[in-house]
Short mmCIF file of C-alpha atoms and ligand atoms in Angstrom, two decimals:
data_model
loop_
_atom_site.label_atom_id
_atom_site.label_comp_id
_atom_site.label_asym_id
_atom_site.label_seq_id
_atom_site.Cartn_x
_atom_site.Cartn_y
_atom_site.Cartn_z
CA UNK A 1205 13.96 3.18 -9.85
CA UNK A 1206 17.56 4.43 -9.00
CA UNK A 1207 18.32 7.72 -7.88
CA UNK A 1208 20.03 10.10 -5.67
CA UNK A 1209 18.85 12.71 -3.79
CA UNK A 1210 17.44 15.57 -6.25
CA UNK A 1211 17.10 19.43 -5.71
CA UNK A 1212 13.35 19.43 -5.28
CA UNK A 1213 14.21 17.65 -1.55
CA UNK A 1214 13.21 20.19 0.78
CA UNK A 1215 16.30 22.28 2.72
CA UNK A 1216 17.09 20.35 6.07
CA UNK A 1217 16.92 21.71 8.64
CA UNK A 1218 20.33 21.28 9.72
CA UNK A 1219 23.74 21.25 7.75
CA UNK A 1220 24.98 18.63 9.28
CA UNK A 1221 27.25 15.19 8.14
CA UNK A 1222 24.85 12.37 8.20
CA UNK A 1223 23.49 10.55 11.18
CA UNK A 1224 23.84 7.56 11.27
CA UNK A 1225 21.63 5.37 14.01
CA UNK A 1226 21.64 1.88 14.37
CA UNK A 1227 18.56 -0.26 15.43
CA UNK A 1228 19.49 -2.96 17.36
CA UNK A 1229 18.82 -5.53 20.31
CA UNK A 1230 20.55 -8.68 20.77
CA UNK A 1231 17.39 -10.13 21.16
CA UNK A 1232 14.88 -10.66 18.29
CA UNK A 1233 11.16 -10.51 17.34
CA UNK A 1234 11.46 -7.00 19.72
CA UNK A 1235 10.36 -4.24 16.67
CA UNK A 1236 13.74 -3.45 15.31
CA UNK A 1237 12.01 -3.51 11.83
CA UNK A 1238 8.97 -1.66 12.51
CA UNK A 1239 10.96 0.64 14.50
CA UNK A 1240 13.57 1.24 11.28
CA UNK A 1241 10.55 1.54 8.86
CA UNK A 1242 8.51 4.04 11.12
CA UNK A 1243 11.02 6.50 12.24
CA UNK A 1244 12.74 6.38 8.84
CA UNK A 1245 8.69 7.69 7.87
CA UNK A 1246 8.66 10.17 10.25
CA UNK A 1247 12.31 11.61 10.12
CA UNK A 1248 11.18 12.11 6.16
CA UNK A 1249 7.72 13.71 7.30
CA UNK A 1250 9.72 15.93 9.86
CA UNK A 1251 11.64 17.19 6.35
CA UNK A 1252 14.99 15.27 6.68
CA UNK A 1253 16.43 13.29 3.83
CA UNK A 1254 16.44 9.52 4.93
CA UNK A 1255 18.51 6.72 3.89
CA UNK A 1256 17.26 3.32 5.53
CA UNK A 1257 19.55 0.72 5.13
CA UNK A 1258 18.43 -3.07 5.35
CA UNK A 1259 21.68 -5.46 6.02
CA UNK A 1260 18.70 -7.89 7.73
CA UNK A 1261 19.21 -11.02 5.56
CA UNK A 1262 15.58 -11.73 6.42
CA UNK A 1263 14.80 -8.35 4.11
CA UNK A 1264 11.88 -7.39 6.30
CA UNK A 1265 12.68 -3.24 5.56
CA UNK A 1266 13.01 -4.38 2.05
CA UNK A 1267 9.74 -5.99 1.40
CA UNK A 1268 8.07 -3.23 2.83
CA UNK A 1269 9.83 -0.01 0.77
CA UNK A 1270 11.33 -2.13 -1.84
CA UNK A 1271 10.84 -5.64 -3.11
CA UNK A 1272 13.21 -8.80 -2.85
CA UNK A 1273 15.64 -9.08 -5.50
CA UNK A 1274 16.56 -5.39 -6.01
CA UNK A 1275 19.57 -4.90 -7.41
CA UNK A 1276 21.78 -3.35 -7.26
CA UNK A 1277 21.92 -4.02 -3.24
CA UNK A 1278 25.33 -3.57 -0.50
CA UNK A 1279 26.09 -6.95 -2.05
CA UNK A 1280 26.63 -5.80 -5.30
CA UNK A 1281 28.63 -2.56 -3.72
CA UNK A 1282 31.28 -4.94 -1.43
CA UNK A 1283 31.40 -7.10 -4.61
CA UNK A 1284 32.39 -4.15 -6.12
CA UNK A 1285 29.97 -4.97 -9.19
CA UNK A 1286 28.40 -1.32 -8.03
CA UNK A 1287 28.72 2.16 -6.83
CA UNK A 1288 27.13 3.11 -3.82
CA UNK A 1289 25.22 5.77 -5.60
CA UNK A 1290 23.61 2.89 -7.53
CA UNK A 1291 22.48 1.41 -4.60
CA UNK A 1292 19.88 4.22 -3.26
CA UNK A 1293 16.51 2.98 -4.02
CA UNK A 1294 14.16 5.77 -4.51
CA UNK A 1295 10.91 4.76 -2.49
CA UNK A 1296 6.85 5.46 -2.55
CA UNK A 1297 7.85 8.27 0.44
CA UNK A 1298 9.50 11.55 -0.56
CA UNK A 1299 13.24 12.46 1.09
CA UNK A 1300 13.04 8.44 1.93
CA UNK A 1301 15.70 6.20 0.21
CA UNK A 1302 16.93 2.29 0.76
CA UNK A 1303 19.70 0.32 0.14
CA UNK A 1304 18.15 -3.16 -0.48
CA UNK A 1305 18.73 -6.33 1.48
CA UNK A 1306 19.74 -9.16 -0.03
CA UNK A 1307 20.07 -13.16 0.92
CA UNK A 1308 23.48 -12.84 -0.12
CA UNK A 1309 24.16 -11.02 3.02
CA UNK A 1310 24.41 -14.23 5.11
CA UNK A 1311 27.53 -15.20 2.85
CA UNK A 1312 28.62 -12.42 4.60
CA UNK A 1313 27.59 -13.37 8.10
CA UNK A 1314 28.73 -17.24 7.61
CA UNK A 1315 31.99 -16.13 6.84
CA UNK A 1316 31.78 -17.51 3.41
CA UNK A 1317 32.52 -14.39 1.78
CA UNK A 1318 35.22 -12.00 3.70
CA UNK A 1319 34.75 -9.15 1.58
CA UNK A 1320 33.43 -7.76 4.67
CA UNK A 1321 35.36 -7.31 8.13
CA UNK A 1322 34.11 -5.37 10.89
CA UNK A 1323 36.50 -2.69 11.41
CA UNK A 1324 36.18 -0.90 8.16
CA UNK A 1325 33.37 -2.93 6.43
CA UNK A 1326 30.13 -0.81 6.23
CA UNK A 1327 31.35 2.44 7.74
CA UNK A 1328 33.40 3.47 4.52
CA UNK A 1329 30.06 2.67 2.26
CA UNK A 1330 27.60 4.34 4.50
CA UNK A 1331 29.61 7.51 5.33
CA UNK A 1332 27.93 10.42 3.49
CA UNK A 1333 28.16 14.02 3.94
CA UNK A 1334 25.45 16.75 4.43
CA UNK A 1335 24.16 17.44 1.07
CA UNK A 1336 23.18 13.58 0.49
CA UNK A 1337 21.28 12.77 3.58
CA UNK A 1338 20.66 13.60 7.18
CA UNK A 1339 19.74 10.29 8.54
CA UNK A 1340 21.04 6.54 7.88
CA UNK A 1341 18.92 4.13 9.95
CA UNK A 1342 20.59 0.65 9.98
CA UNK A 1343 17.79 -2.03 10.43
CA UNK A 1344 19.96 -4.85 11.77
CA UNK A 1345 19.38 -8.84 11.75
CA UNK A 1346 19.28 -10.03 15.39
CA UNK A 1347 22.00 -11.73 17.40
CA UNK A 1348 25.72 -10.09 17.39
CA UNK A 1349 26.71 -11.40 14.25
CA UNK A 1350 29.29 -9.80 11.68
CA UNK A 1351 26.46 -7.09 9.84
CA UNK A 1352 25.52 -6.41 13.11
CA UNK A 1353 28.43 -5.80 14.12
CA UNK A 1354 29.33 -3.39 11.11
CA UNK A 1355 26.27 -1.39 11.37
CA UNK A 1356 27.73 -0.52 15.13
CA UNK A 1357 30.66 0.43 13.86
CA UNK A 1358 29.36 2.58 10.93
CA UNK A 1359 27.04 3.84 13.09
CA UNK A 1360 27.06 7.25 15.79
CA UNK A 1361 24.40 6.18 18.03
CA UNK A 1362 22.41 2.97 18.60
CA UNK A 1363 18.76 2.68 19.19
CA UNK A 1364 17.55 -0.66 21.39
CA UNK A 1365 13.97 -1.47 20.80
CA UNK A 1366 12.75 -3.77 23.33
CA UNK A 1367 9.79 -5.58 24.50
CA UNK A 1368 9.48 -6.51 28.47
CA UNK A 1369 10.15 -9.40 30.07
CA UNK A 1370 13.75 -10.77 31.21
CA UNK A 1371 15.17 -11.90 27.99
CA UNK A 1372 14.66 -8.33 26.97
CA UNK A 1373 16.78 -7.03 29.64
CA UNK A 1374 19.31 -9.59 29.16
CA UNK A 1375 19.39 -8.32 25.18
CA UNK A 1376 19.06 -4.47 26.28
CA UNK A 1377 22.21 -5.16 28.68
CA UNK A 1378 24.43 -7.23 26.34
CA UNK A 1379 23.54 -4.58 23.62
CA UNK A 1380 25.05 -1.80 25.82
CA UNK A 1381 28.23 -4.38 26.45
CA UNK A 1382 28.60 -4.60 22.75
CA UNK A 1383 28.38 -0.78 23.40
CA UNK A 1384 30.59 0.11 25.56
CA UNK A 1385 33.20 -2.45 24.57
CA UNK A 1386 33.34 -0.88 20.98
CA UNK A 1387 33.56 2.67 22.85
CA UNK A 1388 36.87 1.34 24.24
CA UNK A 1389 38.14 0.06 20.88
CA UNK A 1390 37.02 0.34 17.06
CA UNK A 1391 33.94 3.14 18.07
CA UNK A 1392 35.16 5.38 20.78
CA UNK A 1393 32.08 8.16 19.40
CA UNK A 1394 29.85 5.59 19.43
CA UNK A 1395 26.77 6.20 22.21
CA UNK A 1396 23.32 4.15 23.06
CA UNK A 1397 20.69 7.58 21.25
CA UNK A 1398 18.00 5.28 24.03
CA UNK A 1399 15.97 2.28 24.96
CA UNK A 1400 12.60 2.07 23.49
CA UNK A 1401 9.92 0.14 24.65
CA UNK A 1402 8.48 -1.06 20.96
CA UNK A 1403 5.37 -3.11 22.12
CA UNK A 1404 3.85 -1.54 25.44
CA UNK A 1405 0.39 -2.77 26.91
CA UNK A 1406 0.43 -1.12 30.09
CA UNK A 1407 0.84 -4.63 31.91
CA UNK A 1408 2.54 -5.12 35.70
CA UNK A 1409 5.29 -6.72 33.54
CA UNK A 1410 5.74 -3.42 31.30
CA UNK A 1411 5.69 -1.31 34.31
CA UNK A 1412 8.23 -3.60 35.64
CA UNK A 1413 10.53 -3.84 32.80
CA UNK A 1414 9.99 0.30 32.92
CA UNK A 1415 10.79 0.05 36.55
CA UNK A 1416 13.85 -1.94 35.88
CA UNK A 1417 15.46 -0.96 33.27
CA UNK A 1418 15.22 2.60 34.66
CA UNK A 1419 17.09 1.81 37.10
CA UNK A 1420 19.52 0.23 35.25
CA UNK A 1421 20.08 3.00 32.65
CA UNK A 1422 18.96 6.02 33.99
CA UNK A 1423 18.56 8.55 31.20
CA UNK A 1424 18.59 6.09 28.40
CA UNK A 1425 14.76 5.42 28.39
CA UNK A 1426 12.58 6.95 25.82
CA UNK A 1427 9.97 8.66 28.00
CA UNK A 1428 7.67 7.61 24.67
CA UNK A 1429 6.74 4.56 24.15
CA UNK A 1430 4.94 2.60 21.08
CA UNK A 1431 1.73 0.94 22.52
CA UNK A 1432 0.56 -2.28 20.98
CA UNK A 1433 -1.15 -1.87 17.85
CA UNK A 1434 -3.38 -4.20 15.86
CA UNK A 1435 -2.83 -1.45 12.89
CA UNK A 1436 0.76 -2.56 13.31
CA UNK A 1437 0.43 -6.42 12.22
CA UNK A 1438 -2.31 -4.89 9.56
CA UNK A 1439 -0.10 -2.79 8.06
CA UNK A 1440 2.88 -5.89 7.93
CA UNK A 1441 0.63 -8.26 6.22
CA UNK A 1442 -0.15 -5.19 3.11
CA UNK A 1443 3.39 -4.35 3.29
CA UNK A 1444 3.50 -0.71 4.34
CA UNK A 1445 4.52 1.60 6.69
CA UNK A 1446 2.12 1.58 9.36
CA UNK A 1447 2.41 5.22 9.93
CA UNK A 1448 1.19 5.60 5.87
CA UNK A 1449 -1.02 2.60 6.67
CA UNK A 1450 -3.06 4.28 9.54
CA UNK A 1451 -2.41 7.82 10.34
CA UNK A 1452 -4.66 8.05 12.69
CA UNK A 1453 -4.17 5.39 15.33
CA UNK A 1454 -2.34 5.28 18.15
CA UNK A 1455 1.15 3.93 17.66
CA UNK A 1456 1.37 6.42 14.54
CA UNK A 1457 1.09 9.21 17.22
CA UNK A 1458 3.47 7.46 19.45
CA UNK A 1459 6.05 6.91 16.46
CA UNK A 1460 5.30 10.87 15.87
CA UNK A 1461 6.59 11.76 19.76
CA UNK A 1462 8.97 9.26 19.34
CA UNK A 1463 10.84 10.84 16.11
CA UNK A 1464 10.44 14.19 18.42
CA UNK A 1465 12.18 12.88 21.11
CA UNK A 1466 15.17 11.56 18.77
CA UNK A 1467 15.80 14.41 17.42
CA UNK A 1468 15.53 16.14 20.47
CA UNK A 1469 18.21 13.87 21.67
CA UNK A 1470 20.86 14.07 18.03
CA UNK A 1471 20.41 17.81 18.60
CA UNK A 1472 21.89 17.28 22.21
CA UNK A 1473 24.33 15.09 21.37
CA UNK A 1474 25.66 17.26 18.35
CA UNK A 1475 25.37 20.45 21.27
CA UNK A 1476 23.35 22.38 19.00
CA UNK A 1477 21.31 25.53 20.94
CA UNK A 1478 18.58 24.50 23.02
CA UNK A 1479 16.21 27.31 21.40
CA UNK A 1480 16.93 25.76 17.92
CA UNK A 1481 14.68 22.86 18.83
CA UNK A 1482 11.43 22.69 19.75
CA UNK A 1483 9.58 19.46 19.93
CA UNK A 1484 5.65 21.00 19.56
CA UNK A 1485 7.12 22.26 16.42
CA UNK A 1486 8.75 19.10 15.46
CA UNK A 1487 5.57 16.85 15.88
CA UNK A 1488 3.20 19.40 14.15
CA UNK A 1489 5.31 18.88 11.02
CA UNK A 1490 5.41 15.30 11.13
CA UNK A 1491 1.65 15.05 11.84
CA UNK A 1492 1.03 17.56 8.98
CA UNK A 1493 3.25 16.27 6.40
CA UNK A 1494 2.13 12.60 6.75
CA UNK A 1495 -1.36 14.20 6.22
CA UNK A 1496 -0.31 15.08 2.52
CA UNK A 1497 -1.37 13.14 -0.20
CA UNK A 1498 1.67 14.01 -2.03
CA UNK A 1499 4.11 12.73 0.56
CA UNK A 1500 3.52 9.25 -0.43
CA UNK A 1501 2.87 7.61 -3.42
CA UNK A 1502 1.56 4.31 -1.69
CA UNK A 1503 -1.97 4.04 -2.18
CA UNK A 1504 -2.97 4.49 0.72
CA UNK A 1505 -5.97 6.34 1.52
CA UNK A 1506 -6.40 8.03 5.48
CA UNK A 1507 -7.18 5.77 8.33
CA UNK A 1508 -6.90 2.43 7.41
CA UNK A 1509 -8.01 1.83 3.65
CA UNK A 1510 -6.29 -1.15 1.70
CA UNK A 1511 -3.21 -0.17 0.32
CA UNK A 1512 -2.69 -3.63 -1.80
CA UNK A 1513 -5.88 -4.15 -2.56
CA UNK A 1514 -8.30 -6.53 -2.13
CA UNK A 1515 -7.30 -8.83 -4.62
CA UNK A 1516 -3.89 -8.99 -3.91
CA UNK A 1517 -4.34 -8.98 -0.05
CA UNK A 1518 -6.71 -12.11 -1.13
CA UNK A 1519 -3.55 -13.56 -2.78
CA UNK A 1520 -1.10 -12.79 -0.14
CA UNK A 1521 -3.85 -14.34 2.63
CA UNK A 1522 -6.44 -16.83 1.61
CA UNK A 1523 -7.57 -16.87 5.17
CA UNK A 1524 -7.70 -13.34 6.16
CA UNK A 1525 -4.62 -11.86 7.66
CA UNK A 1526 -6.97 -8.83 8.47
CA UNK A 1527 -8.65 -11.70 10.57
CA UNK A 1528 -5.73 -12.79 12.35
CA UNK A 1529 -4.65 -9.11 13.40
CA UNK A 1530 -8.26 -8.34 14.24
CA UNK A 1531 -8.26 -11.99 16.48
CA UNK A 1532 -4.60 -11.04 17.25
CA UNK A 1533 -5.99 -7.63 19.21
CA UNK A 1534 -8.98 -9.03 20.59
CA UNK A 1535 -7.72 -11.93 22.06
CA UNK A 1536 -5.29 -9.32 23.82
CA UNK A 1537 -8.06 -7.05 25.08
CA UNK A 1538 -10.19 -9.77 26.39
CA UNK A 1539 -6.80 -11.17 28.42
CA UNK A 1540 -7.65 -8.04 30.54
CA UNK A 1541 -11.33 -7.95 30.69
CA UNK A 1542 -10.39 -11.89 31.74
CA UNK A 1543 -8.25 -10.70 33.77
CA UNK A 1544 -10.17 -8.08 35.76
CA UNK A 1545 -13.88 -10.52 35.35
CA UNK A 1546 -11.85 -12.85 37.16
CA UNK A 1547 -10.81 -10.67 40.39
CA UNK A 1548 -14.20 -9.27 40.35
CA UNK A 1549 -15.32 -12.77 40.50
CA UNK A 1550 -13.02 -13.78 43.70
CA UNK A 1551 -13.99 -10.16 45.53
CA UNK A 1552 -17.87 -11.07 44.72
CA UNK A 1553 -17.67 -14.80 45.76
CA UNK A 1554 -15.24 -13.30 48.95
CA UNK A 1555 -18.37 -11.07 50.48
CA UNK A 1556 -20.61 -13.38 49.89
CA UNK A 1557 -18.80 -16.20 51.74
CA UNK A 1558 -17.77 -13.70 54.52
CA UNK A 1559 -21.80 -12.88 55.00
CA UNK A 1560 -22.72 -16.26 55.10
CA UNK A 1561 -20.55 -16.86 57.66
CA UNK A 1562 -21.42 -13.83 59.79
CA UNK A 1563 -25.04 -15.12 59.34
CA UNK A 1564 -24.28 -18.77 60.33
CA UNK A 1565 -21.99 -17.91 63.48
CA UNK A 1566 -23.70 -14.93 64.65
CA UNK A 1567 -21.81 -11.80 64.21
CA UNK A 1568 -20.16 -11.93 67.92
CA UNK A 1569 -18.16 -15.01 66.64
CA UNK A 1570 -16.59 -13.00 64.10
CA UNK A 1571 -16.14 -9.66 66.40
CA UNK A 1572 -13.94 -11.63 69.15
CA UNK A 1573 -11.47 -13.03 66.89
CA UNK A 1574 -11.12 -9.49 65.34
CA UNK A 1575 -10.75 -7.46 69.01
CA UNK A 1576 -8.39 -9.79 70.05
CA UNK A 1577 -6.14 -9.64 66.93
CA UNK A 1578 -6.55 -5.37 67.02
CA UNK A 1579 -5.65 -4.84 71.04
CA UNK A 1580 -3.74 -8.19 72.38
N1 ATP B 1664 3.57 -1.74 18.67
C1 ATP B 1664 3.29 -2.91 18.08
N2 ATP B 1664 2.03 -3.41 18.16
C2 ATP B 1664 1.71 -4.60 17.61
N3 ATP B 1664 2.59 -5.38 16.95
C3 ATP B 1664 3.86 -4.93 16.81
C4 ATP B 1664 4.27 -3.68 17.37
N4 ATP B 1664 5.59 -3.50 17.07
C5 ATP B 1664 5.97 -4.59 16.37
N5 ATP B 1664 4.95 -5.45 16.22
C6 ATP B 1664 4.95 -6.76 15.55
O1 ATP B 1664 5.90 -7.58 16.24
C7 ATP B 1664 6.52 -8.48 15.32
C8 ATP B 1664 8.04 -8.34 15.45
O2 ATP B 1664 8.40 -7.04 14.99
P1 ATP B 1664 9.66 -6.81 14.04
O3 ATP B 1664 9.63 -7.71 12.85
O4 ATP B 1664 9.73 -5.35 13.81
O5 ATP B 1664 10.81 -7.29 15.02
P2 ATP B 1664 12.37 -7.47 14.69
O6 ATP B 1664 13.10 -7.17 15.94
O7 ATP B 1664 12.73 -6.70 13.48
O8 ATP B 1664 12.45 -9.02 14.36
P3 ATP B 1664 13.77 -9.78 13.82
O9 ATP B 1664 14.68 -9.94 15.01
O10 ATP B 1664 13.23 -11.10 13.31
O11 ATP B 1664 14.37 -8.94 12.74
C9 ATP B 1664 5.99 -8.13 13.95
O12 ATP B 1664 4.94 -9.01 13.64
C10 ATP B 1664 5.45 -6.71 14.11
O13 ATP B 1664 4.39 -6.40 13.23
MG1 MG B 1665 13.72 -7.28 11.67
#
């Protein structure tokens, strides 16, 4: 299932050399993957032709939109046993293309092969002009290794997922080191596109992690965000999309605003006219196109309906993945009804101590301490 782009890809909307964004973040386990596979969707829905390219040994991207063991993959391209053009996958989701990951790829980061070297590596494979594709997303392994390293430098902008909590800021900062140092060397057009918060639950430590890493790079914060999303770890465990998976929940409408609010931000960076973008009319198209049945050839069916099957989700899980997710978001929700049962709790328990004692002192005992404490 090899092929390029054909004529029956609708125009893009701009004529434009390819963007190419890297997702990345020092840190791992922070949505890099389901941030690749869901904007890669929805940058396809909005009409652009996508190229998603896994270099993740782990070939997350690749389970999901290919299969492991695709050939010919990058491998097979720096081995020089293929042509790039060999290497675009066709997948289940029109204008949407991969290039394959491959295990091979940690010869690659071990050093054991050299066939790849940072400063020319990737970028010379992955450059493609306007009438092949508009977008290369990079999903990226984790950790500043050698591929990650090449996808910065083939890349024009860098997206950094991120969940809350220190660590995260400590990956979010070296990433924009890693940054900034390649600005001043092998990338000098190389810029951070933002900082997404990939797995939001609206907790003190979210708002703090907003809080702080606002601070710390004004301007570079999505305003969206992708909310947690049981739908999410559904839609890994049947290997699909989870915008395709679910188009109705709630982090397929963030992912929507989220693809807005890239583009809105390429078509800044490129200083293309203001009035040539508008983001109602982005979202609209991504919402309506990922409503067609013929956008996808994943059998999906709206809002949630087994993709795989039952049989094979049966093979894939003999105890119930759907379980786990299910247990996975409940046992988040009732965190905060524990959480909020628990300070009604103290409040209740507080009045009715404080009563008891106004009953058993007489309420003059309790006054004096009070006056004296309001006018010394
Ligand atoms: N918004 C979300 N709601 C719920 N689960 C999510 C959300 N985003 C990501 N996840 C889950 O978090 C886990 C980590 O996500 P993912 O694999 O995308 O991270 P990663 O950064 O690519 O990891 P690695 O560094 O190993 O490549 C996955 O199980 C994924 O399904
Ligand atoms: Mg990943």
């Amino acid at each position: 299932m090899t092929s390029s782009p054909n004529a029956s890809t609708p125009t893009p909307p701009t004529s434009l050399p390819a963007h190419t964004i890297a997702i990345y973040n020092h840190k791992g386990g922070v949505g890099k993957t389901t941030v690749s596979l869901n904007i890669s969707v929805c940058l396809a829905a909005a009409g652009y032709r996508v190229l998603l390219v896994d270099i993740d040994p782990q070939q997350s991207s690749t389970t999901v939109l290919s299969r492991t063991g695709a050939s010919p993959n990058l491998v097979d391209v720096i081995r020089k046993q293929a042509v790039i053009e060999d290497a675009l996958h066709e997948t289940v989701v029109r204008n949407l293309w991969i290039i394959p990951s491959t295990r091979a790829l940690t010869l690659l980061e071990t050093g054991l092969d050299d066939r790849v070297r940072p400063n020319h590596g990737l970028k010379r494979y992955l450059t493609f002009s306007e009438d092949r594709f508009d977008f290369v997303v990079i999903d990226c392994p984790p950790a500043m290794g050698l591929l990650s390293l090449s996808a910065l430098i083939a890349a024009d902008s860098v997206l950094i997922p991120t969940t809350s909590g220190a660590f995260s800021i400590q990956g979010v900062q070296r990433t924009v080191e890693t940054v900034n140092a390649l600005r001043g060397g092998l990338s000098p057009g190389l810029v951070v596109n933002g900082i997404l918060i990939s797995l939001f639950e609206g907790t003190r430590r979210d708002q703090q992690t907003i809080k702080d890493l606002g601070s710390q790079f004004s301007g570079l914060l999505y305003r969206n965000r992708i909310r947690f999303d049981p739908e999410i770890l559904k839609a890994e465990v049947k290997r699909a999309p989870s915008t395709l998976f679910n188009r109705g929940t709630h982090s397929t409408q963030d992912y929507i605003f989220l693809a807005a609010e890239l583009l809105g931000r390429v078509h800044r960076h490129r200083r293309l006219p203001d009035a040539d973008f508008s983001f109602d009319t982005v979202t609209r198209t991504i919402t309506d196109t990922l409503a067609l049945p013929e956008f996808t050839s994943l059998a999906v069916t709206p809002d949630g309906d087994d993709p795989l099957g039952k049989a094979d989700r049966d093979k894939l899980s003999p105890g119930g993945y759907d379980a786990l997710a299910d247990a996975e978001g409940g046992r988040r929700s009732h965190g905060q009804v524990r959480k909020w049962g628990l300070a009604a709790a103290i409040f209740l328990a507080g009045m009715v101590c404080g009563g008891s004692l106004a009953t058993w002192l007489g309420p003059d005992a309790l006054a004096l301490p009070l006056t004296a404490w309001i006018s010394p």
